[in-house]
PDB file of N, CA and C in Angstrom:
ATOM      1  N   UNK M   1       0.846  -1.181   0.000  1.00  0.00           N
ATOM      2  CA  UNK M   1       0.000   0.000   0.000  1.00  0.00           C
ATOM      3  C   UNK M   1       0.889   1.241   0.000  1.00  0.00           C
ATOM      4  N   UNK M   2       0.555   2.184  -0.856  1.00  0.00           N
ATOM      5  CA  UNK M   2       1.232   3.483  -0.869  1.00  0.00           C
ATOM      6  C   UNK M   2       0.197   4.555  -0.589  1.00  0.00           C
ATOM      7  N   UNK M   3       0.591   5.542   0.200  1.00  0.00           N
ATOM      8  CA  UNK M   3      -0.328   6.611   0.556  1.00  0.00           C
ATOM      9  C   UNK M   3       0.224   7.979   0.219  1.00  0.00           C
ATOM     10  N   UNK M   4      -0.686   8.902   0.024  1.00  0.00           N
ATOM     11  CA  UNK M   4      -0.342  10.273  -0.331  1.00  0.00           C
ATOM     12  C   UNK M   4      -1.271  11.221   0.419  1.00  0.00           C
ATOM     13  N   UNK M   5      -0.753  12.388   0.764  1.00  0.00           N
ATOM     14  CA  UNK M   5      -1.555  13.438   1.380  1.00  0.00           C
ATOM     15  C   UNK M   5      -1.623  14.619   0.427  1.00  0.00           C
ATOM     16  N   UNK M   6      -2.786  15.256   0.397  1.00  0.00           N
ATOM     17  CA  UNK M   6      -2.954  16.426  -0.461  1.00  0.00           C
ATOM     18  C   UNK M   6      -4.026  17.324   0.145  1.00  0.00           C
ATOM     19  N   UNK M   7      -3.812  18.615   0.048  1.00  0.00           N
ATOM     20  CA  UNK M   7      -4.835  19.588   0.441  1.00  0.00           C
ATOM     21  C   UNK M   7      -5.609  19.952  -0.813  1.00  0.00           C
ATOM     22  N   UNK M   8      -6.924  19.860  -0.722  1.00  0.00           N
ATOM     23  CA  UNK M   8      -7.776  20.141  -1.876  1.00  0.00           C
ATOM     24  C   UNK M   8      -8.857  21.125  -1.456  1.00  0.00           C
ATOM     25  N   UNK M   9      -9.082  22.124  -2.304  1.00  0.00           N
ATOM     26  CA  UNK M   9     -10.146  23.080  -2.054  1.00  0.00           C
ATOM     27  C   UNK M   9     -11.431  22.580  -2.705  1.00  0.00           C
ATOM     28  N   UNK M  10     -12.495  22.610  -1.935  1.00  0.00           N
ATOM     29  CA  UNK M  10     -13.827  22.317  -2.458  1.00  0.00           C
ATOM     30  C   UNK M  10     -14.784  23.277  -1.774  1.00  0.00           C
ATOM     31  N   UNK M  11     -15.805  23.694  -2.517  1.00  0.00           N
ATOM     32  CA  UNK M  11     -16.691  24.714  -1.962  1.00  0.00           C
ATOM     33  C   UNK M  11     -15.857  25.913  -1.551  1.00  0.00           C
ATOM     34  N   UNK M  12     -16.002  26.338  -0.296  1.00  0.00           N
ATOM     35  CA  UNK M  12     -15.225  27.472   0.213  1.00  0.00           C
ATOM     36  C   UNK M  12     -14.215  27.056   1.263  1.00  0.00           C
ATOM     37  N   UNK M  13     -13.807  25.795   1.257  1.00  0.00           N
ATOM     38  CA  UNK M  13     -12.856  25.342   2.268  1.00  0.00           C
ATOM     39  C   UNK M  13     -11.750  24.484   1.667  1.00  0.00           C
ATOM     40  N   UNK M  14     -10.659  24.398   2.416  1.00  0.00           N
ATOM     41  CA  UNK M  14      -9.522  23.556   2.049  1.00  0.00           C
ATOM     42  C   UNK M  14      -9.439  22.456   3.094  1.00  0.00           C
ATOM     43  N   UNK M  15      -9.228  21.230   2.627  1.00  0.00           N
ATOM     44  CA  UNK M  15      -9.137  20.111   3.559  1.00  0.00           C
ATOM     45  C   UNK M  15      -7.998  19.193   3.144  1.00  0.00           C
ATOM     46  N   UNK M  16      -7.345  18.603   4.139  1.00  0.00           N
ATOM     47  CA  UNK M  16      -6.294  17.615   3.886  1.00  0.00           C
ATOM     48  C   UNK M  16      -6.970  16.268   3.652  1.00  0.00           C
ATOM     49  N   UNK M  17      -6.579  15.602   2.582  1.00  0.00           N
ATOM     50  CA  UNK M  17      -7.056  14.273   2.264  1.00  0.00           C
ATOM     51  C   UNK M  17      -5.877  13.322   2.263  1.00  0.00           C
ATOM     52  N   UNK M  18      -6.092  12.112   2.748  1.00  0.00           N
ATOM     53  CA  UNK M  18      -5.096  11.048   2.690  1.00  0.00           C
ATOM     54  C   UNK M  18      -5.672   9.935   1.831  1.00  0.00           C
ATOM     55  N   UNK M  19      -4.979   9.637   0.736  1.00  0.00           N
ATOM     56  CA  UNK M  19      -5.419   8.609  -0.188  1.00  0.00           C
ATOM     57  C   UNK M  19      -4.376   7.508  -0.258  1.00  0.00           C
ATOM     58  N   UNK M  20      -4.832   6.294  -0.545  1.00  0.00           N
ATOM     59  CA  UNK M  20      -3.933   5.156  -0.674  1.00  0.00           C
ATOM     60  C   UNK M  20      -4.341   4.317  -1.875  1.00  0.00           C
ATOM     61  N   UNK M  21      -3.407   3.480  -2.305  1.00  0.00           N
ATOM     62  CA  UNK M  21      -3.665   2.522  -3.367  1.00  0.00           C
ATOM     63  C   UNK M  21      -2.876   1.258  -3.081  1.00  0.00           C
ATOM     64  N   UNK M  22      -3.366   0.150  -3.584  1.00  0.00           N
ATOM     65  CA  UNK M  22      -2.659  -1.113  -3.444  1.00  0.00           C
ATOM     66  C   UNK M  22      -1.778  -1.394  -4.666  1.00  0.00           C
ATOM     67  N   UNK M  23      -1.822  -0.499  -5.636  1.00  0.00           N
ATOM     68  CA  UNK M  23      -1.041  -0.647  -6.862  1.00  0.00           C
ATOM     69  C   UNK M  23       0.277   0.113  -6.713  1.00  0.00           C
ATOM     70  N   UNK M  24       1.164  -0.426  -5.912  1.00  0.00           N
ATOM     71  CA  UNK M  24       2.418   0.256  -5.571  1.00  0.00           C
ATOM     72  C   UNK M  24       3.270   0.623  -6.777  1.00  0.00           C
ATOM     73  N   UNK M  25       3.296  -0.235  -7.784  1.00  0.00           N
ATOM     74  CA  UNK M  25       4.192  -0.004  -8.918  1.00  0.00           C
ATOM     75  C   UNK M  25       3.805   1.203  -9.762  1.00  0.00           C
ATOM     76  N   UNK M  26       2.553   1.623  -9.730  1.00  0.00           N
ATOM     77  CA  UNK M  26       2.115   2.774 -10.528  1.00  0.00           C
ATOM     78  C   UNK M  26       1.575   3.910  -9.667  1.00  0.00           C
ATOM     79  N   UNK M  27       1.739   3.830  -8.363  1.00  0.00           N
ATOM     80  CA  UNK M  27       1.129   4.788  -7.442  1.00  0.00           C
ATOM     81  C   UNK M  27       1.538   6.232  -7.716  1.00  0.00           C
ATOM     82  N   UNK M  28       2.831   6.489  -7.815  1.00  0.00           N
ATOM     83  CA  UNK M  28       3.297   7.862  -8.009  1.00  0.00           C
ATOM     84  C   UNK M  28       2.801   8.433  -9.334  1.00  0.00           C
ATOM     85  N   UNK M  29       2.866   7.630 -10.378  1.00  0.00           N
ATOM     86  CA  UNK M  29       2.418   8.078 -11.702  1.00  0.00           C
ATOM     87  C   UNK M  29       0.924   8.403 -11.700  1.00  0.00           C
ATOM     88  N   UNK M  30       0.123   7.532 -11.101  1.00  0.00           N
ATOM     89  CA  UNK M  30      -1.323   7.751 -11.069  1.00  0.00           C
ATOM     90  C   UNK M  30      -1.686   8.951 -10.192  1.00  0.00           C
ATOM     91  N   UNK M  31      -0.989   9.122  -9.065  1.00  0.00           N
ATOM     92  CA  UNK M  31      -1.270  10.263  -8.208  1.00  0.00           C
ATOM     93  C   UNK M  31      -0.932  11.558  -8.931  1.00  0.00           C
ATOM     94  N   UNK M  32       0.180  11.562  -9.640  1.00  0.00           N
ATOM     95  CA  UNK M  32       0.578  12.733 -10.427  1.00  0.00           C
ATOM     96  C   UNK M  32      -0.480  13.056 -11.477  1.00  0.00           C
ATOM     97  N   UNK M  33      -0.998  12.040 -12.149  1.00  0.00           N
ATOM     98  CA  UNK M  33      -2.055  12.248 -13.140  1.00  0.00           C
ATOM     99  C   UNK M  33      -3.297  12.860 -12.492  1.00  0.00           C
ATOM    100  N   UNK M  34      -3.679  12.348 -11.321  1.00  0.00           N
ATOM    101  CA  UNK M  34      -4.859  12.860 -10.619  1.00  0.00           C
ATOM    102  C   UNK M  34      -4.685  14.321 -10.233  1.00  0.00           C
ATOM    103  N   UNK M  35      -3.498  14.683  -9.750  1.00  0.00           N
ATOM    104  CA  UNK M  35      -3.227  16.064  -9.337  1.00  0.00           C
ATOM    105  C   UNK M  35      -3.209  16.992 -10.560  1.00  0.00           C
ATOM    106  N   UNK M  36      -2.598  16.546 -11.640  1.00  0.00           N
ATOM    107  CA  UNK M  36      -2.585  17.361 -12.859  1.00  0.00           C
ATOM    108  C   UNK M  36      -3.999  17.591 -13.381  1.00  0.00           C
ATOM    109  N   UNK M  37      -4.849  16.588 -13.270  1.00  0.00           N
ATOM    110  CA  UNK M  37      -6.240  16.742 -13.704  1.00  0.00           C
ATOM    111  C   UNK M  37      -6.979  17.729 -12.799  1.00  0.00           C
ATOM    112  N   UNK M  38      -6.702  17.699 -11.497  1.00  0.00           N
ATOM    113  CA  UNK M  38      -7.312  18.679 -10.587  1.00  0.00           C
ATOM    114  C   UNK M  38      -6.897  20.087 -11.002  1.00  0.00           C
ATOM    115  N   UNK M  39      -5.623  20.281 -11.287  1.00  0.00           N
ATOM    116  CA  UNK M  39      -5.149  21.602 -11.700  1.00  0.00           C
ATOM    117  C   UNK M  39      -5.837  22.060 -12.986  1.00  0.00           C
ATOM    118  N   UNK M  40      -6.013  21.136 -13.920  1.00  0.00           N
ATOM    119  CA  UNK M  40      -6.706  21.471 -15.167  1.00  0.00           C
ATOM    120  C   UNK M  40      -8.154  21.865 -14.888  1.00  0.00           C
ATOM    121  N   UNK M  41      -8.825  21.098 -14.038  1.00  0.00           N
ATOM    122  CA  UNK M  41     -10.217  21.393 -13.677  1.00  0.00           C
ATOM    123  C   UNK M  41     -10.308  22.774 -13.042  1.00  0.00           C
ATOM    124  N   UNK M  42      -9.427  23.075 -12.109  1.00  0.00           N
ATOM    125  CA  UNK M  42      -9.448  24.375 -11.431  1.00  0.00           C
ATOM    126  C   UNK M  42      -9.255  25.523 -12.409  1.00  0.00           C
ATOM    127  N   UNK M  43      -8.365  25.364 -13.363  1.00  0.00           N
ATOM    128  CA  UNK M  43      -8.108  26.435 -14.326  1.00  0.00           C
ATOM    129  C   UNK M  43      -9.229  26.596 -15.337  1.00  0.00           C
ATOM    130  N   UNK M  44      -9.900  25.515 -15.688  1.00  0.00           N
ATOM    131  CA  UNK M  44     -10.926  25.572 -16.726  1.00  0.00           C
ATOM    132  C   UNK M  44     -12.338  25.786 -16.201  1.00  0.00           C
ATOM    133  N   UNK M  45     -12.687  25.115 -15.103  1.00  0.00           N
ATOM    134  CA  UNK M  45     -14.088  25.160 -14.665  1.00  0.00           C
ATOM    135  C   UNK M  45     -14.279  25.535 -13.206  1.00  0.00           C
ATOM    136  N   UNK M  46     -13.211  25.683 -12.451  1.00  0.00           N
ATOM    137  CA  UNK M  46     -13.359  26.010 -11.037  1.00  0.00           C
ATOM    138  C   UNK M  46     -13.142  24.788 -10.170  1.00  0.00           C
ATOM    139  N   UNK M  47     -13.432  24.919  -8.894  1.00  0.00           N
ATOM    140  CA  UNK M  47     -13.133  23.857  -7.937  1.00  0.00           C
ATOM    141  C   UNK M  47     -14.293  22.879  -7.791  1.00  0.00           C
ATOM    142  N   UNK M  48     -14.025  21.813  -7.054  1.00  0.00           N
ATOM    143  CA  UNK M  48     -15.061  20.844  -6.714  1.00  0.00           C
ATOM    144  C   UNK M  48     -16.042  21.493  -5.744  1.00  0.00           C
ATOM    145  N   UNK M  49     -17.285  21.029  -5.767  1.00  0.00           N
ATOM    146  CA  UNK M  49     -18.290  21.578  -4.854  1.00  0.00           C
ATOM    147  C   UNK M  49     -18.299  20.865  -3.502  1.00  0.00           C
ATOM    148  N   UNK M  50     -18.023  19.562  -3.493  1.00  0.00           N
ATOM    149  CA  UNK M  50     -18.120  18.782  -2.255  1.00  0.00           C
ATOM    150  C   UNK M  50     -16.904  17.874  -2.088  1.00  0.00           C
ATOM    151  N   UNK M  51     -16.686  17.400  -0.862  1.00  0.00           N
ATOM    152  CA  UNK M  51     -15.578  16.478  -0.647  1.00  0.00           C
ATOM    153  C   UNK M  51     -15.847  15.132  -1.298  1.00  0.00           C
ATOM    154  N   UNK M  52     -17.119  14.782  -1.486  1.00  0.00           N
ATOM    155  CA  UNK M  52     -17.450  13.542  -2.189  1.00  0.00           C
ATOM    156  C   UNK M  52     -16.953  13.585  -3.629  1.00  0.00           C
ATOM    157  N   UNK M  53     -17.023  14.752  -4.265  1.00  0.00           N
ATOM    158  CA  UNK M  53     -16.494  14.894  -5.628  1.00  0.00           C
ATOM    159  C   UNK M  53     -14.986  14.693  -5.645  1.00  0.00           C
ATOM    160  N   UNK M  54     -14.295  15.177  -4.622  1.00  0.00           N
ATOM    161  CA  UNK M  54     -12.852  14.991  -4.518  1.00  0.00           C
ATOM    162  C   UNK M  54     -12.538  13.493  -4.409  1.00  0.00           C
ATOM    163  N   UNK M  55     -13.259  12.790  -3.562  1.00  0.00           N
ATOM    164  CA  UNK M  55     -13.023  11.363  -3.371  1.00  0.00           C
ATOM    165  C   UNK M  55     -13.327  10.571  -4.648  1.00  0.00           C
ATOM    166  N   UNK M  56     -14.385  10.946  -5.364  1.00  0.00           N
ATOM    167  CA  UNK M  56     -14.708  10.286  -6.637  1.00  0.00           C
ATOM    168  C   UNK M  56     -13.609  10.522  -7.662  1.00  0.00           C
ATOM    169  N   UNK M  57     -13.064  11.728  -7.674  1.00  0.00           N
ATOM    170  CA  UNK M  57     -11.995  12.052  -8.612  1.00  0.00           C
ATOM    171  C   UNK M  57     -10.804  11.112  -8.394  1.00  0.00           C
ATOM    172  N   UNK M  58     -10.358  10.963  -7.150  1.00  0.00           N
ATOM    173  CA  UNK M  58      -9.207  10.112  -6.877  1.00  0.00           C
ATOM    174  C   UNK M  58      -9.537   8.637  -7.070  1.00  0.00           C
ATOM    175  N   UNK M  59     -10.783   8.254  -6.856  1.00  0.00           N
ATOM    176  CA  UNK M  59     -11.190   6.860  -7.083  1.00  0.00           C
ATOM    177  C   UNK M  59     -11.018   6.480  -8.553  1.00  0.00           C
ATOM    178  N   UNK M  60     -11.226   7.436  -9.460  1.00  0.00           N
ATOM    179  CA  UNK M  60     -11.040   7.168 -10.895  1.00  0.00           C
ATOM    180  C   UNK M  60      -9.602   6.752 -11.203  1.00  0.00           C
ATOM    181  N   UNK M  61      -8.675   7.148 -10.352  1.00  0.00           N
ATOM    182  CA  UNK M  61      -7.264   6.836 -10.557  1.00  0.00           C
ATOM    183  C   UNK M  61      -6.791   5.676  -9.678  1.00  0.00           C
ATOM    184  N   UNK M  62      -7.732   5.004  -9.013  1.00  0.00           N
ATOM    185  CA  UNK M  62      -7.400   3.826  -8.219  1.00  0.00           C
ATOM    186  C   UNK M  62      -7.075   4.100  -6.768  1.00  0.00           C
ATOM    187  N   UNK M  63      -7.449   5.263  -6.251  1.00  0.00           N
ATOM    188  CA  UNK M  63      -7.158   5.613  -4.863  1.00  0.00           C
ATOM    189  C   UNK M  63      -8.420   5.579  -4.000  1.00  0.00           C
ATOM    190  N   UNK M  64      -8.221   5.267  -2.759  1.00  0.00           N
ATOM    191  CA  UNK M  64      -9.306   5.300  -1.771  1.00  0.00           C
ATOM    192  C   UNK M  64      -8.830   6.125  -0.584  1.00  0.00           C
ATOM    193  N   UNK M  65      -9.793   6.713   0.099  1.00  0.00           N
ATOM    194  CA  UNK M  65      -9.464   7.541   1.253  1.00  0.00           C
ATOM    195  C   UNK M  65      -9.211   6.639   2.441  1.00  0.00           C
ATOM    196  N   UNK M  66      -8.075   6.791   3.107  1.00  0.00           N
ATOM    197  CA  UNK M  66      -7.776   5.913   4.235  1.00  0.00           C
ATOM    198  C   UNK M  66      -7.759   6.608   5.580  1.00  0.00           C
ATOM    199  N   UNK M  67      -8.053   7.893   5.581  1.00  0.00           N
ATOM    200  CA  UNK M  67      -8.058   8.642   6.839  1.00  0.00           C
ATOM    201  C   UNK M  67      -9.106   9.724   6.735  1.00  0.00           C
ATOM    202  N   UNK M  68     -10.019   9.775   7.675  1.00  0.00           N
ATOM    203  CA  UNK M  68     -11.093  10.788   7.613  1.00  0.00           C
ATOM    204  C   UNK M  68     -10.698  12.077   8.275  1.00  0.00           C
TER     205      UNK M  68
END
C-alpha cells in the first residue's frame, strides 16, 4: 500500500485528504495524473463543490481515502 496526502479546495474550504492505493508499482504516476487533472479542472471550470467529488476524482485513478 502506498499513501499520499494532499490539500484540496472544495466549496469554500480547504481540507487535507489522505489517499492510498494497493497498486504500488504505478502509485506515483497515477497520483501525479490525478493532481494534474485537478489543476486542469481548477483552471478551466473552477473547484469541486463537495468532498465527495474529490473522493470520486481520486477513485477514478485507483485511490481510496484511508483517513477521515
